[in-house]
Structures are given as C-alpha cells and as structure tokens.
Amino acid sequence: MATQVERGADARWQSDWRRDGYLILRDALPAADVVRLRGIAERARDEWQAHSTADSEPGGHAYGPNAWSLLHLNHPRYHVGEHDDLLFVLATIAHPLARQVMRAVFGEEALF
C-alpha cells in the first residue's frame, strides 16, 4: 500500500467523504493486491449468499442469493479454510495509510 500522501490529503478525504459518501484512492494498493482482495471479496460474497438467512442478518433482510449488502468482509465465517486470506484482509485494513484515511474521515483512531 502506498505510504506517501500529498499535502492536504486529510482535509480532501474528509470533504470528499462528506460530499460523496465514498473515497477513491488511486494507486493506494499494488494491482496484485487489488486482484487478490477482489477474489477474496467475491468468494466471501458467494459464501454469504449461499448460506445467509433472515435469522442471521441484521433486521432480517439482505440475505440469500439475491442479497446485495455483505457486512464485515473481515468476519471469520467467510474465511473458513482460508486463514491467509483473512490475515491479508486484516493487514490491509490495519495498514498505516488505511488508518490515516479512517482517522481523517471519522475524526478518531479506528479500533481493531
């Protein structure tokens, strides 16, 4: 993950987040990491869609094969037998740049 951040980035991230509700961080991750994360996310989504039920999801909605809102990609149930993938997700989330972005956007240190 990139570690060099241009001056004023924190203020821009906060402004963009408030305006758009998302951020685009170009070149924050090497392309190979993005490919790996996408594969991990798709596998977790497939697992979730195949096994989620109304009883297992908040509010009893967004479950089953047509579900669209996967919560908590870092949940261990999505990574049974794929321990290295879970570690990769957690390491990416805890990277100093990711933590800087979260601190800028939310105004406090992320808790892990």
XYZ file of C-alpha atoms in Angstrom:
112
model
C 0.000 0.000 0.000
C 1.255 3.478 -0.766
C 2.722 5.431 2.096
C 3.469 8.830 0.504
C 0.499 11.156 0.920
C 0.287 14.595 -0.657
C -0.114 17.657 1.500
C -3.733 18.445 2.365
C -4.953 14.919 1.694
C -6.635 14.568 5.090
C -8.861 17.601 4.515
C -9.671 16.499 0.956
C -10.574 12.962 2.115
C -12.877 14.358 4.798
C -14.539 16.746 2.336
C -14.937 14.078 -0.365
C -16.352 11.601 2.165
C -18.909 14.099 3.430
C -19.916 15.109 -0.090
C -19.911 11.687 -1.803
C -20.005 9.029 0.926
C -17.010 7.238 -0.582
C -13.374 7.823 -1.488
C -11.269 6.880 -4.467
C -7.624 6.336 -3.536
C -5.718 5.848 -6.768
C -2.598 3.684 -6.547
C -3.101 3.093 -2.815
C -2.629 -0.655 -3.387
C -0.488 -2.573 -5.831
C -2.602 -4.043 -8.649
C -1.877 -7.603 -7.484
C -3.296 -6.779 -4.038
C -6.461 -5.348 -5.594
C -6.901 -8.531 -7.641
C -6.399 -10.667 -4.533
C -8.822 -8.584 -2.439
C -11.451 -8.759 -5.164
C -11.126 -12.543 -5.296
C -11.423 -12.753 -1.509
C -14.475 -10.466 -1.527
C -16.179 -12.416 -4.324
C -15.579 -15.740 -2.549
C -16.943 -14.285 0.714
C -19.976 -12.858 -1.107
C -20.697 -16.225 -2.721
C -20.416 -17.950 0.672
C -22.670 -15.364 2.275
C -25.303 -15.517 -0.469
C -25.356 -19.317 -0.329
C -25.705 -19.589 3.450
C -27.255 -16.396 4.846
C -30.765 -16.494 6.256
C -33.176 -13.921 7.619
C -32.236 -15.071 11.129
C -28.522 -14.438 10.538
C -28.721 -10.943 9.068
C -29.393 -7.612 10.819
C -33.056 -6.694 10.528
C -33.839 -9.954 8.736
C -33.171 -8.504 5.289
C -30.399 -8.605 2.668
C -29.864 -12.348 2.628
C -29.973 -15.240 0.184
C -28.964 -15.496 -3.481
C -30.230 -12.033 -4.457
C -28.706 -10.228 -1.489
C -26.558 -7.208 -2.208
C -25.237 -5.901 1.121
C -22.486 -8.031 2.651
C -21.410 -6.739 6.058
C -17.996 -7.270 7.582
C -15.731 -8.858 4.991
C -13.388 -9.469 7.928
C -15.814 -11.857 9.668
C -14.088 -15.231 10.207
C -17.078 -17.224 8.945
C -16.302 -16.064 5.412
C -12.743 -17.366 5.610
C -13.040 -20.912 6.961
C -10.125 -22.820 5.454
C -8.720 -19.563 4.041
C -6.778 -18.242 7.036
C -4.179 -16.476 4.867
C -6.927 -14.529 3.092
C -8.367 -13.319 6.380
C -4.909 -12.225 7.526
C -4.436 -10.372 4.223
C -7.753 -8.523 4.633
C -6.917 -7.589 8.229
C -3.405 -6.437 7.321
C -4.800 -4.258 4.533
C -7.383 -2.694 6.843
C -4.733 -2.024 9.514
C -2.146 -0.547 7.121
C -0.954 2.921 8.216
C -2.429 4.609 5.116
C -5.824 2.975 5.661
C -5.735 4.058 9.292
C -4.765 7.609 8.284
C -7.713 7.774 5.894
C -10.122 6.480 8.544
C -8.750 8.938 11.111
C -9.172 11.824 8.641
C -12.700 10.832 7.661
C -14.076 9.871 11.075
C -12.007 12.190 13.258
C -10.737 9.480 15.566
C -8.494 6.453 15.629
C -10.014 3.246 14.247
C -10.424 0.472 16.802
C -9.374 -3.059 15.952
